[in-house]
mmCIF file of N, CA, C and O in Angstrom:
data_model
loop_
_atom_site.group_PDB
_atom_site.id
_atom_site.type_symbol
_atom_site.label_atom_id
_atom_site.label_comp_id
_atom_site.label_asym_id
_atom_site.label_seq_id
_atom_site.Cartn_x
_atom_site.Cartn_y
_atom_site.Cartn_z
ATOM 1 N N UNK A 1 107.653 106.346 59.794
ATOM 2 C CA UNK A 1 108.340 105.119 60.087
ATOM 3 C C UNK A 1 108.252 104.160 58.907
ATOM 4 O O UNK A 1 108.435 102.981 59.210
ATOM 5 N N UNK A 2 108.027 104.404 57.716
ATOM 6 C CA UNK A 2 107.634 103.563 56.396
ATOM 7 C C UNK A 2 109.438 103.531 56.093
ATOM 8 O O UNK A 2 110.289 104.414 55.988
ATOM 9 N N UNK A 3 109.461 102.083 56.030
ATOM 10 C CA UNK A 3 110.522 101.415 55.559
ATOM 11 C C UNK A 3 112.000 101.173 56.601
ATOM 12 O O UNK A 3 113.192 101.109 56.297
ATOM 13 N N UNK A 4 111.204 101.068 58.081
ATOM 14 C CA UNK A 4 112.062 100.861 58.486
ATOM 15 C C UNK A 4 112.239 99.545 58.875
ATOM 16 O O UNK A 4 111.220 99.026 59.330
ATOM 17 N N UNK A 5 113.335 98.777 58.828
ATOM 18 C CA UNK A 5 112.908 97.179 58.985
ATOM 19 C C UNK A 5 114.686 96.456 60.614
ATOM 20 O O UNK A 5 115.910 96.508 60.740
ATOM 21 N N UNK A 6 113.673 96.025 61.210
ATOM 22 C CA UNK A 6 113.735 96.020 62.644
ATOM 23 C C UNK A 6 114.725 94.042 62.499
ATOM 24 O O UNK A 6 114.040 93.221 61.890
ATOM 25 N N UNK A 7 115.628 93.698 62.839
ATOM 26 C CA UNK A 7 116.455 92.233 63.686
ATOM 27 C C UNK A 7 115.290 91.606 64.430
ATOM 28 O O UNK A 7 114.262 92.076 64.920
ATOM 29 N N UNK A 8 115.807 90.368 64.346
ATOM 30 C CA UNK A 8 114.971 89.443 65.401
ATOM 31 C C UNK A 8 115.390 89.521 66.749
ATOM 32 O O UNK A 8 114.676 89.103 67.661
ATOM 33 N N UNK A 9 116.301 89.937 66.900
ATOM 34 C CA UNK A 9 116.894 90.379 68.108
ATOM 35 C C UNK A 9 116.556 91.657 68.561
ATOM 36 O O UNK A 9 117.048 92.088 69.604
ATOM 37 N N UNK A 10 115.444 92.578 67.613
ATOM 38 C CA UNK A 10 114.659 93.836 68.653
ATOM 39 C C UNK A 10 113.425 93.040 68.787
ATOM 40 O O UNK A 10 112.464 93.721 68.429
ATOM 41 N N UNK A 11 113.198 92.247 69.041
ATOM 42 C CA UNK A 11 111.617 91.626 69.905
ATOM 43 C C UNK A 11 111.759 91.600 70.551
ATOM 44 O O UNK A 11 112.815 91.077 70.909
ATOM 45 N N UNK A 12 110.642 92.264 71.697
ATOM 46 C CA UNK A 12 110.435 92.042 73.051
ATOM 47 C C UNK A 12 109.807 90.990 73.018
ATOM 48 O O UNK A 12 108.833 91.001 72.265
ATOM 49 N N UNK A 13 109.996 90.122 73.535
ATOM 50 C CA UNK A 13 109.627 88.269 73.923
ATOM 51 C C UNK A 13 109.638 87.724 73.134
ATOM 52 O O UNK A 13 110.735 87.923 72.611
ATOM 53 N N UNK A 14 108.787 86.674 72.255
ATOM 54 C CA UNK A 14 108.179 85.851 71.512
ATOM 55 C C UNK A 14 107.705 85.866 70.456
ATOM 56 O O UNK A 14 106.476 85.813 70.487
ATOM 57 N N UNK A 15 108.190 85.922 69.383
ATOM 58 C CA UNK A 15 107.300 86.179 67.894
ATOM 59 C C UNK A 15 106.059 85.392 68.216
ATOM 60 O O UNK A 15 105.928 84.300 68.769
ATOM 61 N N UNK A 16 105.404 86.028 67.847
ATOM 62 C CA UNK A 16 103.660 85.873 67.861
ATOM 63 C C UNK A 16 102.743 85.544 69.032
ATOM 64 O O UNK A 16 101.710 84.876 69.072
ATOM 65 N N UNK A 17 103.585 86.370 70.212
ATOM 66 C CA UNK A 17 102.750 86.361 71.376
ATOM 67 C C UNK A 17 102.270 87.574 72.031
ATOM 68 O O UNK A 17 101.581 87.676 73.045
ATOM 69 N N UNK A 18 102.797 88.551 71.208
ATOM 70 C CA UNK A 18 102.194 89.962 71.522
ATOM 71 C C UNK A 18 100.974 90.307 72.046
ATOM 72 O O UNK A 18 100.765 90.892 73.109
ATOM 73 N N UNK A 19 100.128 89.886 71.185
ATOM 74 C CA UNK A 19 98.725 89.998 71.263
ATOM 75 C C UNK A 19 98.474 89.430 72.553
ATOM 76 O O UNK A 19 97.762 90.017 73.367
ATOM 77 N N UNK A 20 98.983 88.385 72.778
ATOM 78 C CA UNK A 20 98.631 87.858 74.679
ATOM 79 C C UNK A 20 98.976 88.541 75.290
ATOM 80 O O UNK A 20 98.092 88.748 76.122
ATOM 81 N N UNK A 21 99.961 89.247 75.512
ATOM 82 C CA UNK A 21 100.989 89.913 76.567
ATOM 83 C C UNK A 21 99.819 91.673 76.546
ATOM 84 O O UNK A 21 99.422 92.169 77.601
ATOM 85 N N UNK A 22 99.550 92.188 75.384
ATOM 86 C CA UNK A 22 98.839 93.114 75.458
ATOM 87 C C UNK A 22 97.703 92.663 75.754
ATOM 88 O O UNK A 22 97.334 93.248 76.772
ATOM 89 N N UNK A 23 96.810 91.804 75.350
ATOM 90 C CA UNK A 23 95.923 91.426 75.801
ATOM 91 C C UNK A 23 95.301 91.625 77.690
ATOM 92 O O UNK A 23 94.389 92.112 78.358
ATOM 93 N N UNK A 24 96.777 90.726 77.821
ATOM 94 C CA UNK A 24 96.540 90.744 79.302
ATOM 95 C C UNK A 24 96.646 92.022 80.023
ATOM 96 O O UNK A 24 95.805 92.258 80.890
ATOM 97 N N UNK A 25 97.997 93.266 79.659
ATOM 98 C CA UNK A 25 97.773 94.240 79.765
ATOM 99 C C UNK A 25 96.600 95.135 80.275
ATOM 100 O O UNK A 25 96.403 95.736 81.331
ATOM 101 N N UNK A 26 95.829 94.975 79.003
ATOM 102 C CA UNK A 26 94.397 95.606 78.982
ATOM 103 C C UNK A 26 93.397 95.258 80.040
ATOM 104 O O UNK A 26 92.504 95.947 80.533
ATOM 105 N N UNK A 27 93.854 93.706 80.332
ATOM 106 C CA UNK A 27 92.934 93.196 81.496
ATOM 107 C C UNK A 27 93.421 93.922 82.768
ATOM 108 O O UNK A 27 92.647 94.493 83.535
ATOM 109 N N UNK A 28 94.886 93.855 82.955
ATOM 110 C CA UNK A 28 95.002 94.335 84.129
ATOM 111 C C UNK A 28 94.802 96.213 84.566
ATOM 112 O O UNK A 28 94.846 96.869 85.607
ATOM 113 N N UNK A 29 94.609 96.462 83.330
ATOM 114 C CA UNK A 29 93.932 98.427 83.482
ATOM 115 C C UNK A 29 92.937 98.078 83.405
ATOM 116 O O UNK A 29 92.373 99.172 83.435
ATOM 117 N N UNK A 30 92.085 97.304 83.311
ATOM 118 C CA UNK A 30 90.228 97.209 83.606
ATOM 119 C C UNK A 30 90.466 96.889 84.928
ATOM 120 O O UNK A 30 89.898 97.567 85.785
ATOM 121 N N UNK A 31 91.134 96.064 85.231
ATOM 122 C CA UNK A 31 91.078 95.711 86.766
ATOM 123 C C UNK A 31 91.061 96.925 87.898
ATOM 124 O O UNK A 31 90.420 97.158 88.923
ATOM 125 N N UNK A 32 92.335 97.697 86.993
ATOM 126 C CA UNK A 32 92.594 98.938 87.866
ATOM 127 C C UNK A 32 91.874 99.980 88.319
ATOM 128 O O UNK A 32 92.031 100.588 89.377
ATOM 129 N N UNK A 33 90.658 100.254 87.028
ATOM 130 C CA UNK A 33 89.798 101.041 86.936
ATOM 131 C C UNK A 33 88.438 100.691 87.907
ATOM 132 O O UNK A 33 87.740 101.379 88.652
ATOM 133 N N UNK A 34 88.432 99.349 87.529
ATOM 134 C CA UNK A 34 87.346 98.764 88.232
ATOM 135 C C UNK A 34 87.362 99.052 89.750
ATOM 136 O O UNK A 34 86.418 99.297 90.501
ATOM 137 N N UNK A 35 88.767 98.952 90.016
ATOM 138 C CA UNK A 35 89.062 99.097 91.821
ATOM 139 C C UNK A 35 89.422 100.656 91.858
ATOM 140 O O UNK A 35 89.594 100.970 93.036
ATOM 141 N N UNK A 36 89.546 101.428 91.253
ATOM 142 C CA UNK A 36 89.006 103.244 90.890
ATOM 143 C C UNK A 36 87.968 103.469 91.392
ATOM 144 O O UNK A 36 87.861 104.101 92.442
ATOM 145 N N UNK A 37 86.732 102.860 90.552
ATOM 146 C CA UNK A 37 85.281 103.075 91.008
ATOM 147 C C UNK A 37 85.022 102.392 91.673
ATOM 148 O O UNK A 37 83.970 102.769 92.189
ATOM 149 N N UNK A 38 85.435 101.185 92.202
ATOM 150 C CA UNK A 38 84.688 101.031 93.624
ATOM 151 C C UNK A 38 85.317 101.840 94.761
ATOM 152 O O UNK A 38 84.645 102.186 95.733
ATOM 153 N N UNK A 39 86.574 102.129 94.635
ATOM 154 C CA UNK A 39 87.038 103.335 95.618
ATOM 155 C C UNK A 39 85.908 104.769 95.741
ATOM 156 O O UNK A 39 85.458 105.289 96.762
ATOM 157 N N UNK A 40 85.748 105.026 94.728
ATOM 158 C CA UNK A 40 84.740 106.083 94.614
ATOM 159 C C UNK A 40 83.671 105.700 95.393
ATOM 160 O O UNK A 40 83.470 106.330 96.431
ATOM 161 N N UNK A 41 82.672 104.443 94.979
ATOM 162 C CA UNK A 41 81.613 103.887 95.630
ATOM 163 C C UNK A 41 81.674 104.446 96.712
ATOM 164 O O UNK A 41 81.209 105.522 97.090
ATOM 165 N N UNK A 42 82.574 103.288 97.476
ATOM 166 C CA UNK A 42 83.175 103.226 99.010
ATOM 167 C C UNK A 42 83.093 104.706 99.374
ATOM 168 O O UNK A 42 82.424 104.847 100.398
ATOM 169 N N UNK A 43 83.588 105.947 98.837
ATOM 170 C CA UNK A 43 83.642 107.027 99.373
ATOM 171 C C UNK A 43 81.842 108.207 99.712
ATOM 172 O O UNK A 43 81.338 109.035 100.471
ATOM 173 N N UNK A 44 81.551 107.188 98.148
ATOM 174 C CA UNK A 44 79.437 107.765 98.405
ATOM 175 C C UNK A 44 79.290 107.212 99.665
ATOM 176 O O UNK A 44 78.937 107.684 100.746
ATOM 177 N N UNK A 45 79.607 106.199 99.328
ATOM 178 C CA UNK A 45 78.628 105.115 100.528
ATOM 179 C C UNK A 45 78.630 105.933 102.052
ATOM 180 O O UNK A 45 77.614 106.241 102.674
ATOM 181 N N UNK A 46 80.080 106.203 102.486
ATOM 182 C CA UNK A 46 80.495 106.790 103.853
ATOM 183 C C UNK A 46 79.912 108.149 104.296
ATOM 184 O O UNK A 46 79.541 108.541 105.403
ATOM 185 N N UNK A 47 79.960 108.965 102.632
ATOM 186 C CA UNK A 47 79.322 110.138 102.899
ATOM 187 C C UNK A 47 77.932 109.991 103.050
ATOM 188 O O UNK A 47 77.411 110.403 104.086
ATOM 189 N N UNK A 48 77.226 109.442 102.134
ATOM 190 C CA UNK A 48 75.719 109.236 102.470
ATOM 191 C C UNK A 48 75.246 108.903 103.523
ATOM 192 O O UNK A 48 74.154 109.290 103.940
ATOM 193 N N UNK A 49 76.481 107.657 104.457
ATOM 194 C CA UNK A 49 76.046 107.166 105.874
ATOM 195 C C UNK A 49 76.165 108.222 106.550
ATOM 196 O O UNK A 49 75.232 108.230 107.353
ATOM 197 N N UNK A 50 76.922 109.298 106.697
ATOM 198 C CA UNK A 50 77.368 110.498 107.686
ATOM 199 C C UNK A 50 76.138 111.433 107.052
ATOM 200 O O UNK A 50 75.394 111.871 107.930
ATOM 201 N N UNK A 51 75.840 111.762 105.894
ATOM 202 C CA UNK A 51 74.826 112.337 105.856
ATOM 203 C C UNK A 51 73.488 112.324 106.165
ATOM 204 O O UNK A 51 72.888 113.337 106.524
ATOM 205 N N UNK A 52 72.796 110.840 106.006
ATOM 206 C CA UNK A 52 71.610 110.121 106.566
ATOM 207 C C UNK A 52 71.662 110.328 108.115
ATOM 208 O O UNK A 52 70.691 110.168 108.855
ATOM 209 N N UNK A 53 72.877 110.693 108.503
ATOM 210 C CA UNK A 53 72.947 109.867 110.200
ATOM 211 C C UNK A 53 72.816 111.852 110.845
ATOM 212 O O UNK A 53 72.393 112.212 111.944
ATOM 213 N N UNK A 54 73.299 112.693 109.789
ATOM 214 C CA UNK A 54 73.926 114.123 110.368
ATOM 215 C C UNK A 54 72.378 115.150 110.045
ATOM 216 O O UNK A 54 71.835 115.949 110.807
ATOM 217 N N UNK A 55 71.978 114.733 108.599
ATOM 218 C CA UNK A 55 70.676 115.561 108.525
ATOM 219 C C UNK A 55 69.106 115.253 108.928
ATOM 220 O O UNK A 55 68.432 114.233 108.784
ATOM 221 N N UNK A 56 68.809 116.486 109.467
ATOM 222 C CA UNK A 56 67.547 116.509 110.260
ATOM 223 C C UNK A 56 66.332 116.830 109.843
ATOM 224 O O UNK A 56 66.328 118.001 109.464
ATOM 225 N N UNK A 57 64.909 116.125 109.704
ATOM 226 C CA UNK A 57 64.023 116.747 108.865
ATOM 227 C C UNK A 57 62.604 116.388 109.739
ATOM 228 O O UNK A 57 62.200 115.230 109.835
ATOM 229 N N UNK A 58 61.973 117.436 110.303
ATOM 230 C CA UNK A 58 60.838 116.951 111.589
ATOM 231 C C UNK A 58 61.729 116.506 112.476
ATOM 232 O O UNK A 58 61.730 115.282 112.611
ATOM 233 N N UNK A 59 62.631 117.224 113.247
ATOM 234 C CA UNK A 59 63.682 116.958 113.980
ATOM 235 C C UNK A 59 64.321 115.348 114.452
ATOM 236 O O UNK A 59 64.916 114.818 115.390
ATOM 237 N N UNK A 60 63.561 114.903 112.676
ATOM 238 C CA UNK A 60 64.608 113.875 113.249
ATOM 239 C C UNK A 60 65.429 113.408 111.905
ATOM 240 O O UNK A 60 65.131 113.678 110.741
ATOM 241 N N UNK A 61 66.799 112.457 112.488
ATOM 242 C CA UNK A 61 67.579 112.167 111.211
ATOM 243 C C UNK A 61 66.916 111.568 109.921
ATOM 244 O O UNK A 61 66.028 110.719 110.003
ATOM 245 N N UNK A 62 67.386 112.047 108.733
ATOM 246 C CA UNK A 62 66.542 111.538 107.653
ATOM 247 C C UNK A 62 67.176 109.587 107.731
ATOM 248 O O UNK A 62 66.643 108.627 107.175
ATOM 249 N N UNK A 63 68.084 109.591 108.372
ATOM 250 C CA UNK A 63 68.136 107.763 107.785
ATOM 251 C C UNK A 63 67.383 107.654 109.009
ATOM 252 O O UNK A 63 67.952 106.750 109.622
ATOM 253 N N UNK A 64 66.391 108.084 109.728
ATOM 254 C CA UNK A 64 65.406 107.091 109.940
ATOM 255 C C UNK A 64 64.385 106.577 109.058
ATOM 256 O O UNK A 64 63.950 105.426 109.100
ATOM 257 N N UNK A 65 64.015 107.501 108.240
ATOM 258 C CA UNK A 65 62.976 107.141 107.286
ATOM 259 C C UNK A 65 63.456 105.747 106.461
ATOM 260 O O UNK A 65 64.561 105.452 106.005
ATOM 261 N N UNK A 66 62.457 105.172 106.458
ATOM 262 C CA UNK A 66 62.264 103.696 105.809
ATOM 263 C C UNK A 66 62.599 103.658 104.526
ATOM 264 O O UNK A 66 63.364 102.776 104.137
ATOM 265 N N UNK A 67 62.106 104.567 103.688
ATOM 266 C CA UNK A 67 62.329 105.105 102.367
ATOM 267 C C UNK A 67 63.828 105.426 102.162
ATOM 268 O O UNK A 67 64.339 104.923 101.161
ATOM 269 N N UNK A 68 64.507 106.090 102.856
ATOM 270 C CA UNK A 68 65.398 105.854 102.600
ATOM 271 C C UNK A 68 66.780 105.033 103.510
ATOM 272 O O UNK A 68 68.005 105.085 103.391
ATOM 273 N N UNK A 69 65.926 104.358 104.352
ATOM 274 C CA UNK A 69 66.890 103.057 104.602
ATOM 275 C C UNK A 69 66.886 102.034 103.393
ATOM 276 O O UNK A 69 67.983 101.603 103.037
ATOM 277 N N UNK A 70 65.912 101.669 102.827
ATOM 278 C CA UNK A 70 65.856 101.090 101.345
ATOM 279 C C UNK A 70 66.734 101.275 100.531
ATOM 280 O O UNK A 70 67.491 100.432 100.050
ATOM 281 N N UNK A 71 66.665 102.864 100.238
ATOM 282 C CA UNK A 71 67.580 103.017 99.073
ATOM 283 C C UNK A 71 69.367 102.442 99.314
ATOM 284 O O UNK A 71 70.100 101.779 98.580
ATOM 285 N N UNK A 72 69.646 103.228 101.055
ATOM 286 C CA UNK A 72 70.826 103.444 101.288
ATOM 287 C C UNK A 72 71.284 101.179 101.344
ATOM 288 O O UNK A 72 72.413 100.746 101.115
ATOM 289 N N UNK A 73 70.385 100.514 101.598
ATOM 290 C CA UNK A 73 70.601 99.077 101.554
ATOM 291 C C UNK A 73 70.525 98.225 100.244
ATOM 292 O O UNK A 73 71.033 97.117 100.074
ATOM 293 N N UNK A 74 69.743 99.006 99.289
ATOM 294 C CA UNK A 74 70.454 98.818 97.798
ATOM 295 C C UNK A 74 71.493 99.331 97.660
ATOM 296 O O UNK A 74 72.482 98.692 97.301
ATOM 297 N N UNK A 75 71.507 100.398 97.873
ATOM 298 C CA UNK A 75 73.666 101.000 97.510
ATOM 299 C C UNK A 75 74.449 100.089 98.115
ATOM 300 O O UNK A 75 75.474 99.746 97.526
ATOM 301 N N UNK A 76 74.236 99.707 98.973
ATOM 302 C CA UNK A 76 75.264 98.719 99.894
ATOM 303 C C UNK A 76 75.354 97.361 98.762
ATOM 304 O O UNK A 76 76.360 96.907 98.218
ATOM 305 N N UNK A 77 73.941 96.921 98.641
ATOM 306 C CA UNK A 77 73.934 95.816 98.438
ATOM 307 C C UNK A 77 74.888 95.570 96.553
ATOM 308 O O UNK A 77 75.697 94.701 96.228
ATOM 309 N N UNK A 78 74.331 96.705 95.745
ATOM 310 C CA UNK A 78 75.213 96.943 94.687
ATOM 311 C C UNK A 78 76.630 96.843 94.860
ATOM 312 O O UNK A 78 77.403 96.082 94.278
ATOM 313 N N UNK A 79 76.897 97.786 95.814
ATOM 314 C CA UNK A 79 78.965 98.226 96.020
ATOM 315 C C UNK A 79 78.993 96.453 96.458
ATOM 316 O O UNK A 79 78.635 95.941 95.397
ATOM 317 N N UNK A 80 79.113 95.870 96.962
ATOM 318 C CA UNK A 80 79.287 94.322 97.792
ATOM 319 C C UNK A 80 78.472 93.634 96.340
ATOM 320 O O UNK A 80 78.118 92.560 96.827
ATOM 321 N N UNK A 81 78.198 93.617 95.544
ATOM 322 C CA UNK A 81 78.115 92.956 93.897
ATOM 323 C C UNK A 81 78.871 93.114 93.466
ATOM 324 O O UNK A 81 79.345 92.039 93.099
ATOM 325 N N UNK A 82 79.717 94.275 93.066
ATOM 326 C CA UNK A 82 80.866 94.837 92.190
ATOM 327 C C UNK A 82 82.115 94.546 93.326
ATOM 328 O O UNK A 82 83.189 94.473 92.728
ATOM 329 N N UNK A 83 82.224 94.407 94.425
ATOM 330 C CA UNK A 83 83.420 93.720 95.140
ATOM 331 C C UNK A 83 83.294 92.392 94.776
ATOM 332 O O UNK A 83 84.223 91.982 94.081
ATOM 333 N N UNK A 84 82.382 91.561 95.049
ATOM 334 C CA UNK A 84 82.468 90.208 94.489
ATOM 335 C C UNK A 84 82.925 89.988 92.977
ATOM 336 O O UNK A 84 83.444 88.990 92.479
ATOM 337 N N UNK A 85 82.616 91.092 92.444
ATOM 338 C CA UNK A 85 82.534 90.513 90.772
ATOM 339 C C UNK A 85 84.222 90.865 90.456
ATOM 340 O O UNK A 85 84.852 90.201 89.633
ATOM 341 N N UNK A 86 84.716 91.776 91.078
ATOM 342 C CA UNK A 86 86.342 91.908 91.414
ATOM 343 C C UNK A 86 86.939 90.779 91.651
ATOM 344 O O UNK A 86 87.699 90.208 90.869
ATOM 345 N N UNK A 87 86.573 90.348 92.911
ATOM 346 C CA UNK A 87 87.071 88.966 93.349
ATOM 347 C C UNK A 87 87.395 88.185 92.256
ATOM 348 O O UNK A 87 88.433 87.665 91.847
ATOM 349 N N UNK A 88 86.555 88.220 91.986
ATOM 350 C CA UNK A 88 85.925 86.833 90.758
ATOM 351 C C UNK A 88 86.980 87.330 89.654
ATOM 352 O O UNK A 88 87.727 86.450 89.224
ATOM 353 N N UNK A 89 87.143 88.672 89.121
ATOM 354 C CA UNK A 89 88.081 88.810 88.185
ATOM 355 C C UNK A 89 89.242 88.330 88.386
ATOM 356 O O UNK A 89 89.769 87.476 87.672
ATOM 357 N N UNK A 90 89.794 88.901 89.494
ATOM 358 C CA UNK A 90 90.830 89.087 90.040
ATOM 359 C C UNK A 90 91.546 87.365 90.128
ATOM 360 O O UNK A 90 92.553 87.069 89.486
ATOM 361 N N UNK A 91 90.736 86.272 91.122
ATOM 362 C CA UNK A 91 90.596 85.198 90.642
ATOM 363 C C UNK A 91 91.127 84.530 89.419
ATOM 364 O O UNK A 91 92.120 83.803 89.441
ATOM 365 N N UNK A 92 90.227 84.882 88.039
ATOM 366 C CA UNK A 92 90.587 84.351 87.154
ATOM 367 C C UNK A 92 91.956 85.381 86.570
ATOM 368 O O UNK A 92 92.945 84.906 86.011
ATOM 369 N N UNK A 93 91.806 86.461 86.770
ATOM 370 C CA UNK A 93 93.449 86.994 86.095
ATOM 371 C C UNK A 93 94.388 86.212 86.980
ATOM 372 O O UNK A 93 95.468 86.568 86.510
ATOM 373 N N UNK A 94 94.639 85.470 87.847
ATOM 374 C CA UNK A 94 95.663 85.469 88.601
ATOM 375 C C UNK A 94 96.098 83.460 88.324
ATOM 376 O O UNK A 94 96.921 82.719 88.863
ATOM 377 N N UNK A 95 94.970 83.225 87.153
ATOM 378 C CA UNK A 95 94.986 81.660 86.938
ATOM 379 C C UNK A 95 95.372 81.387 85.659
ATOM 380 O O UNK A 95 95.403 80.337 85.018
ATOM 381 N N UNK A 96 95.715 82.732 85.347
ATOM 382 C CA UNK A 96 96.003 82.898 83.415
ATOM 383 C C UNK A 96 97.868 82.843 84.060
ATOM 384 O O UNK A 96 98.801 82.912 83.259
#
């Protein structure tokens, strides 16, 4: 493409606002991704609850154990951090 030279009339928008317009771009595929993996989360989370609730160990379900009611209430408490912190993106992309 060396030496090819382009009208002011092939710009898409604004001489010298590109960089914003991609800019923002980029924000809104982080956004996308971000709500990717919390989809994923969301999908541990359900299986782990059906699994804690389905497997048996000393005939009884392992989410009785304390040990791992702990863990499974940090996972929660993480996935519901990263929904808020969405919010919060989401928020400010939508004030730009």
């Amino acid at each position: 493409m060396n030496g090819v030279t382009l009208g002011t009339d092939a710009l898409l928008g604004r001489q010298g606002e590109a960089f914003v317009a991609v800019e923002r771009c980029v924000g809104h595929g982080i956004l996308a991704l971000c709500a990717e993996a919390l989809g994923a989360m969301d999908a541990a989370k359900t299986a782990t609850l059906e699994y804690l609730q389905t497997r048996r160990q000393f005939g009884v379900a392992i989410g009785g154990f304390q040990a791992l009611q702990h863990r499974m209430a940090d996972m929660l408490l993480e996935i519901e951090h990263h929904h808020l912190a969405r919010f919060i993106a989401l928020g400010k992309e939508s004030m730009q």
